[in-house]
Protein backbone atom coordinates (compact mmCIF):
# COMPACT_ATOMS: atom_id res chain seq x y z
CA UNK A 1 0.00 0.00 0.00
CA UNK A 2 1.24 3.47 -0.84
CA UNK A 3 0.23 6.84 0.49
CA UNK A 4 0.64 10.12 -1.36
CA UNK A 5 0.11 13.25 0.70
CA UNK A 6 -0.25 16.44 -1.36
CA UNK A 7 -0.64 20.15 -0.72
CA UNK A 8 -2.68 21.94 -3.37
CA UNK A 9 -3.04 25.67 -4.01
CA UNK A 10 -6.09 27.01 -5.87
CA UNK A 11 -5.26 30.59 -6.94
CA UNK A 12 -8.59 30.95 -8.78
CA UNK A 13 -10.75 29.97 -5.80
CA UNK A 14 -12.44 33.00 -4.28
CA UNK A 15 -14.52 31.13 -1.73
CA UNK A 16 -14.84 27.80 0.03
CA UNK A 17 -17.48 26.87 -2.55
CA UNK A 18 -14.98 27.50 -5.35
CA UNK A 19 -12.33 25.44 -3.58
CA UNK A 20 -14.78 22.56 -3.03
CA UNK A 21 -15.36 22.39 -6.79
CA UNK A 22 -11.63 21.79 -7.42
CA UNK A 23 -11.27 19.33 -4.51
CA UNK A 24 -14.35 17.33 -5.48
CA UNK A 25 -13.14 17.04 -9.07
CA UNK A 26 -9.59 16.03 -8.04
CA UNK A 27 -10.90 13.37 -5.66
CA UNK A 28 -13.26 11.92 -8.27
CA UNK A 29 -10.56 11.78 -10.95
CA UNK A 30 -8.03 10.13 -8.63
CA UNK A 31 -10.61 7.54 -7.64
CA UNK A 32 -11.63 6.81 -11.24
CA UNK A 33 -8.20 6.87 -12.88
CA UNK A 34 -6.09 5.19 -10.20
CA UNK A 35 -8.57 3.32 -8.01
CA UNK A 36 -7.36 5.42 -5.10
CA UNK A 37 -9.03 6.25 -1.84
CA UNK A 38 -8.84 10.00 -1.30
CA UNK A 39 -9.59 12.25 1.66
CA UNK A 40 -9.19 15.96 2.31
CA UNK A 41 -7.30 15.98 5.59
CA UNK A 42 -6.31 19.59 6.31
CA UNK A 43 -6.92 23.28 5.50
CA UNK A 44 -10.69 22.81 5.47
CA UNK A 45 -11.33 26.45 6.36
CA UNK A 46 -8.91 27.99 3.83
CA UNK A 47 -10.19 29.11 0.42
CA UNK A 48 -7.09 28.44 -1.63
CA UNK A 49 -5.39 25.47 0.05
CA UNK A 50 -6.07 21.80 0.58
CA UNK A 51 -4.16 18.79 1.81
CA UNK A 52 -5.25 15.49 0.30
CA UNK A 53 -4.17 12.01 1.26
CA UNK A 54 -4.29 9.47 -1.55
CA UNK A 55 -4.01 5.74 -0.78
CA UNK A 56 -3.36 3.11 -3.45
CA UNK A 57 -2.99 -0.65 -3.23
CA UNK A 58 -1.09 -2.79 -5.74
CA UNK A 59 0.38 -6.28 -5.97
CA UNK A 60 3.99 -5.19 -6.25
CA UNK A 61 6.31 -2.28 -5.63
CA UNK A 62 6.66 -1.38 -9.33
CA UNK A 63 2.91 -1.29 -9.92
CA UNK A 64 2.46 0.79 -6.78
CA UNK A 65 5.15 3.26 -7.87
CA UNK A 66 3.41 3.60 -11.26
CA UNK A 67 0.07 4.37 -9.59
CA UNK A 68 1.61 7.00 -7.30
CA UNK A 69 3.62 8.50 -10.18
CA UNK A 70 0.47 8.72 -12.28
CA UNK A 71 -1.54 10.34 -9.51
CA UNK A 72 1.19 12.91 -8.89
CA UNK A 73 1.53 13.65 -12.63
CA UNK A 74 -2.24 14.07 -12.91
CA UNK A 75 -2.35 16.55 -10.02
CA UNK A 76 0.68 18.44 -11.35
CA UNK A 77 -0.99 18.90 -14.75
CA UNK A 78 -4.15 20.61 -13.51
CA UNK A 79 -5.07 24.30 -13.43
CA UNK A 80 -4.22 24.48 -9.74
CA UNK A 81 -0.75 24.21 -8.23
CA UNK A 82 0.74 21.10 -6.65
CA UNK A 83 2.81 22.70 -3.89
CA UNK A 84 4.21 19.58 -2.23
CA UNK A 85 3.97 15.82 -2.51
CA UNK A 86 5.23 13.23 -0.03
CA UNK A 87 5.14 9.46 -0.49
CA UNK A 88 5.16 6.59 1.92
CA UNK A 89 5.11 2.89 1.11
CA UNK A 90 3.39 1.13 3.97
CA UNK A 91 3.81 -2.47 2.81
CA UNK A 92 4.90 -4.34 -0.30
CA UNK A 93 5.29 -7.94 -1.45
CA UNK A 94 8.53 -7.33 -3.34
JSON list of C-alpha atoms in Angstrom, two decimals:
[
{"chain": "A", "resi": 1, "resn": "UNK", "atom": "CA", "xyz": [0.00, 0.00, 0.00]},
{"chain": "A", "resi": 2, "resn": "UNK", "atom": "CA", "xyz": [1.24, 3.47, -0.84]},
{"chain": "A", "resi": 3, "resn": "UNK", "atom": "CA", "xyz": [0.23, 6.84, 0.49]},
{"chain": "A", "resi": 4, "resn": "UNK", "atom": "CA", "xyz": [0.64, 10.12, -1.36]},
{"chain": "A", "resi": 5, "resn": "UNK", "atom": "CA", "xyz": [0.11, 13.25, 0.70]},
{"chain": "A", "resi": 6, "resn": "UNK", "atom": "CA", "xyz": [-0.25, 16.44, -1.36]},
{"chain": "A", "resi": 7, "resn": "UNK", "atom": "CA", "xyz": [-0.64, 20.15, -0.72]},
{"chain": "A", "resi": 8, "resn": "UNK", "atom": "CA", "xyz": [-2.68, 21.94, -3.37]},
{"chain": "A", "resi": 9, "resn": "UNK", "atom": "CA", "xyz": [-3.04, 25.67, -4.01]},
{"chain": "A", "resi": 10, "resn": "UNK", "atom": "CA", "xyz": [-6.09, 27.01, -5.87]},
{"chain": "A", "resi": 11, "resn": "UNK", "atom": "CA", "xyz": [-5.26, 30.59, -6.94]},
{"chain": "A", "resi": 12, "resn": "UNK", "atom": "CA", "xyz": [-8.59, 30.95, -8.78]},
{"chain": "A", "resi": 13, "resn": "UNK", "atom": "CA", "xyz": [-10.75, 29.97, -5.80]},
{"chain": "A", "resi": 14, "resn": "UNK", "atom": "CA", "xyz": [-12.44, 33.00, -4.28]},
{"chain": "A", "resi": 15, "resn": "UNK", "atom": "CA", "xyz": [-14.52, 31.13, -1.73]},
{"chain": "A", "resi": 16, "resn": "UNK", "atom": "CA", "xyz": [-14.84, 27.80, 0.03]},
{"chain": "A", "resi": 17, "resn": "UNK", "atom": "CA", "xyz": [-17.48, 26.87, -2.55]},
{"chain": "A", "resi": 18, "resn": "UNK", "atom": "CA", "xyz": [-14.98, 27.50, -5.35]},
{"chain": "A", "resi": 19, "resn": "UNK", "atom": "CA", "xyz": [-12.33, 25.44, -3.58]},
{"chain": "A", "resi": 20, "resn": "UNK", "atom": "CA", "xyz": [-14.78, 22.56, -3.03]},
{"chain": "A", "resi": 21, "resn": "UNK", "atom": "CA", "xyz": [-15.36, 22.39, -6.79]},
{"chain": "A", "resi": 22, "resn": "UNK", "atom": "CA", "xyz": [-11.63, 21.79, -7.42]},
{"chain": "A", "resi": 23, "resn": "UNK", "atom": "CA", "xyz": [-11.27, 19.33, -4.51]},
{"chain": "A", "resi": 24, "resn": "UNK", "atom": "CA", "xyz": [-14.35, 17.33, -5.48]},
{"chain": "A", "resi": 25, "resn": "UNK", "atom": "CA", "xyz": [-13.14, 17.04, -9.07]},
{"chain": "A", "resi": 26, "resn": "UNK", "atom": "CA", "xyz": [-9.59, 16.03, -8.04]},
{"chain": "A", "resi": 27, "resn": "UNK", "atom": "CA", "xyz": [-10.90, 13.37, -5.66]},
{"chain": "A", "resi": 28, "resn": "UNK", "atom": "CA", "xyz": [-13.26, 11.92, -8.27]},
{"chain": "A", "resi": 29, "resn": "UNK", "atom": "CA", "xyz": [-10.56, 11.78, -10.95]},
{"chain": "A", "resi": 30, "resn": "UNK", "atom": "CA", "xyz": [-8.03, 10.13, -8.63]},
{"chain": "A", "resi": 31, "resn": "UNK", "atom": "CA", "xyz": [-10.61, 7.54, -7.64]},
{"chain": "A", "resi": 32, "resn": "UNK", "atom": "CA", "xyz": [-11.63, 6.81, -11.24]},
{"chain": "A", "resi": 33, "resn": "UNK", "atom": "CA", "xyz": [-8.20, 6.87, -12.88]},
{"chain": "A", "resi": 34, "resn": "UNK", "atom": "CA", "xyz": [-6.09, 5.19, -10.20]},
{"chain": "A", "resi": 35, "resn": "UNK", "atom": "CA", "xyz": [-8.57, 3.32, -8.01]},
{"chain": "A", "resi": 36, "resn": "UNK", "atom": "CA", "xyz": [-7.36, 5.42, -5.10]},
{"chain": "A", "resi": 37, "resn": "UNK", "atom": "CA", "xyz": [-9.03, 6.25, -1.84]},
{"chain": "A", "resi": 38, "resn": "UNK", "atom": "CA", "xyz": [-8.84, 10.00, -1.30]},
{"chain": "A", "resi": 39, "resn": "UNK", "atom": "CA", "xyz": [-9.59, 12.25, 1.66]},
{"chain": "A", "resi": 40, "resn": "UNK", "atom": "CA", "xyz": [-9.19, 15.96, 2.31]},
{"chain": "A", "resi": 41, "resn": "UNK", "atom": "CA", "xyz": [-7.30, 15.98, 5.59]},
{"chain": "A", "resi": 42, "resn": "UNK", "atom": "CA", "xyz": [-6.31, 19.59, 6.31]},
{"chain": "A", "resi": 43, "resn": "UNK", "atom": "CA", "xyz": [-6.92, 23.28, 5.50]},
{"chain": "A", "resi": 44, "resn": "UNK", "atom": "CA", "xyz": [-10.69, 22.81, 5.47]},
{"chain": "A", "resi": 45, "resn": "UNK", "atom": "CA", "xyz": [-11.33, 26.45, 6.36]},
{"chain": "A", "resi": 46, "resn": "UNK", "atom": "CA", "xyz": [-8.91, 27.99, 3.83]},
{"chain": "A", "resi": 47, "resn": "UNK", "atom": "CA", "xyz": [-10.19, 29.11, 0.42]},
{"chain": "A", "resi": 48, "resn": "UNK", "atom": "CA", "xyz": [-7.09, 28.44, -1.63]},
{"chain": "A", "resi": 49, "resn": "UNK", "atom": "CA", "xyz": [-5.39, 25.47, 0.05]},
{"chain": "A", "resi": 50, "resn": "UNK", "atom": "CA", "xyz": [-6.07, 21.80, 0.58]},
{"chain": "A", "resi": 51, "resn": "UNK", "atom": "CA", "xyz": [-4.16, 18.79, 1.81]},
{"chain": "A", "resi": 52, "resn": "UNK", "atom": "CA", "xyz": [-5.25, 15.49, 0.30]},
{"chain": "A", "resi": 53, "resn": "UNK", "atom": "CA", "xyz": [-4.17, 12.01, 1.26]},
{"chain": "A", "resi": 54, "resn": "UNK", "atom": "CA", "xyz": [-4.29, 9.47, -1.55]},
{"chain": "A", "resi": 55, "resn": "UNK", "atom": "CA", "xyz": [-4.01, 5.74, -0.78]},
{"chain": "A", "resi": 56, "resn": "UNK", "atom": "CA", "xyz": [-3.36, 3.11, -3.45]},
{"chain": "A", "resi": 57, "resn": "UNK", "atom": "CA", "xyz": [-2.99, -0.65, -3.23]},
{"chain": "A", "resi": 58, "resn": "UNK", "atom": "CA", "xyz": [-1.09, -2.79, -5.74]},
{"chain": "A", "resi": 59, "resn": "UNK", "atom": "CA", "xyz": [0.38, -6.28, -5.97]},
{"chain": "A", "resi": 60, "resn": "UNK", "atom": "CA", "xyz": [3.99, -5.19, -6.25]},
{"chain": "A", "resi": 61, "resn": "UNK", "atom": "CA", "xyz": [6.31, -2.28, -5.63]},
{"chain": "A", "resi": 62, "resn": "UNK", "atom": "CA", "xyz": [6.66, -1.38, -9.33]},
{"chain": "A", "resi": 63, "resn": "UNK", "atom": "CA", "xyz": [2.91, -1.29, -9.92]},
{"chain": "A", "resi": 64, "resn": "UNK", "atom": "CA", "xyz": [2.46, 0.79, -6.78]},
{"chain": "A", "resi": 65, "resn": "UNK", "atom": "CA", "xyz": [5.15, 3.26, -7.87]},
{"chain": "A", "resi": 66, "resn": "UNK", "atom": "CA", "xyz": [3.41, 3.60, -11.26]},
{"chain": "A", "resi": 67, "resn": "UNK", "atom": "CA", "xyz": [0.07, 4.37, -9.59]},
{"chain": "A", "resi": 68, "resn": "UNK", "atom": "CA", "xyz": [1.61, 7.00, -7.30]},
{"chain": "A", "resi": 69, "resn": "UNK", "atom": "CA", "xyz": [3.62, 8.50, -10.18]},
{"chain": "A", "resi": 70, "resn": "UNK", "atom": "CA", "xyz": [0.47, 8.72, -12.28]},
{"chain": "A", "resi": 71, "resn": "UNK", "atom": "CA", "xyz": [-1.54, 10.34, -9.51]},
{"chain": "A", "resi": 72, "resn": "UNK", "atom": "CA", "xyz": [1.19, 12.91, -8.89]},
{"chain": "A", "resi": 73, "resn": "UNK", "atom": "CA", "xyz": [1.53, 13.65, -12.63]},
{"chain": "A", "resi": 74, "resn": "UNK", "atom": "CA", "xyz": [-2.24, 14.07, -12.91]},
{"chain": "A", "resi": 75, "resn": "UNK", "atom": "CA", "xyz": [-2.35, 16.55, -10.02]},
{"chain": "A", "resi": 76, "resn": "UNK", "atom": "CA", "xyz": [0.68, 18.44, -11.35]},
{"chain": "A", "resi": 77, "resn": "UNK", "atom": "CA", "xyz": [-0.99, 18.90, -14.75]},
{"chain": "A", "resi": 78, "resn": "UNK", "atom": "CA", "xyz": [-4.15, 20.61, -13.51]},
{"chain": "A", "resi": 79, "resn": "UNK", "atom": "CA", "xyz": [-5.07, 24.30, -13.43]},
{"chain": "A", "resi": 80, "resn": "UNK", "atom": "CA", "xyz": [-4.22, 24.48, -9.74]},
{"chain": "A", "resi": 81, "resn": "UNK", "atom": "CA", "xyz": [-0.75, 24.21, -8.23]},
{"chain": "A", "resi": 82, "resn": "UNK", "atom": "CA", "xyz": [0.74, 21.10, -6.65]},
{"chain": "A", "resi": 83, "resn": "UNK", "atom": "CA", "xyz": [2.81, 22.70, -3.89]},
{"chain": "A", "resi": 84, "resn": "UNK", "atom": "CA", "xyz": [4.21, 19.58, -2.23]},
{"chain": "A", "resi": 85, "resn": "UNK", "atom": "CA", "xyz": [3.97, 15.82, -2.51]},
{"chain": "A", "resi": 86, "resn": "UNK", "atom": "CA", "xyz": [5.23, 13.23, -0.03]},
{"chain": "A", "resi": 87, "resn": "UNK", "atom": "CA", "xyz": [5.14, 9.46, -0.49]},
{"chain": "A", "resi": 88, "resn": "UNK", "atom": "CA", "xyz": [5.16, 6.59, 1.92]},
{"chain": "A", "resi": 89, "resn": "UNK", "atom": "CA", "xyz": [5.11, 2.89, 1.11]},
{"chain": "A", "resi": 90, "resn": "UNK", "atom": "CA", "xyz": [3.39, 1.13, 3.97]},
{"chain": "A", "resi": 91, "resn": "UNK", "atom": "CA", "xyz": [3.81, -2.47, 2.81]},
{"chain": "A", "resi": 92, "resn": "UNK", "atom": "CA", "xyz": [4.90, -4.34, -0.30]},
{"chain": "A", "resi": 93, "resn": "UNK", "atom": "CA", "xyz": [5.29, -7.94, -1.45]},
{"chain": "A", "resi": 94, "resn": "UNK", "atom": "CA", "xyz": [8.53, -7.33, -3.34]}
]
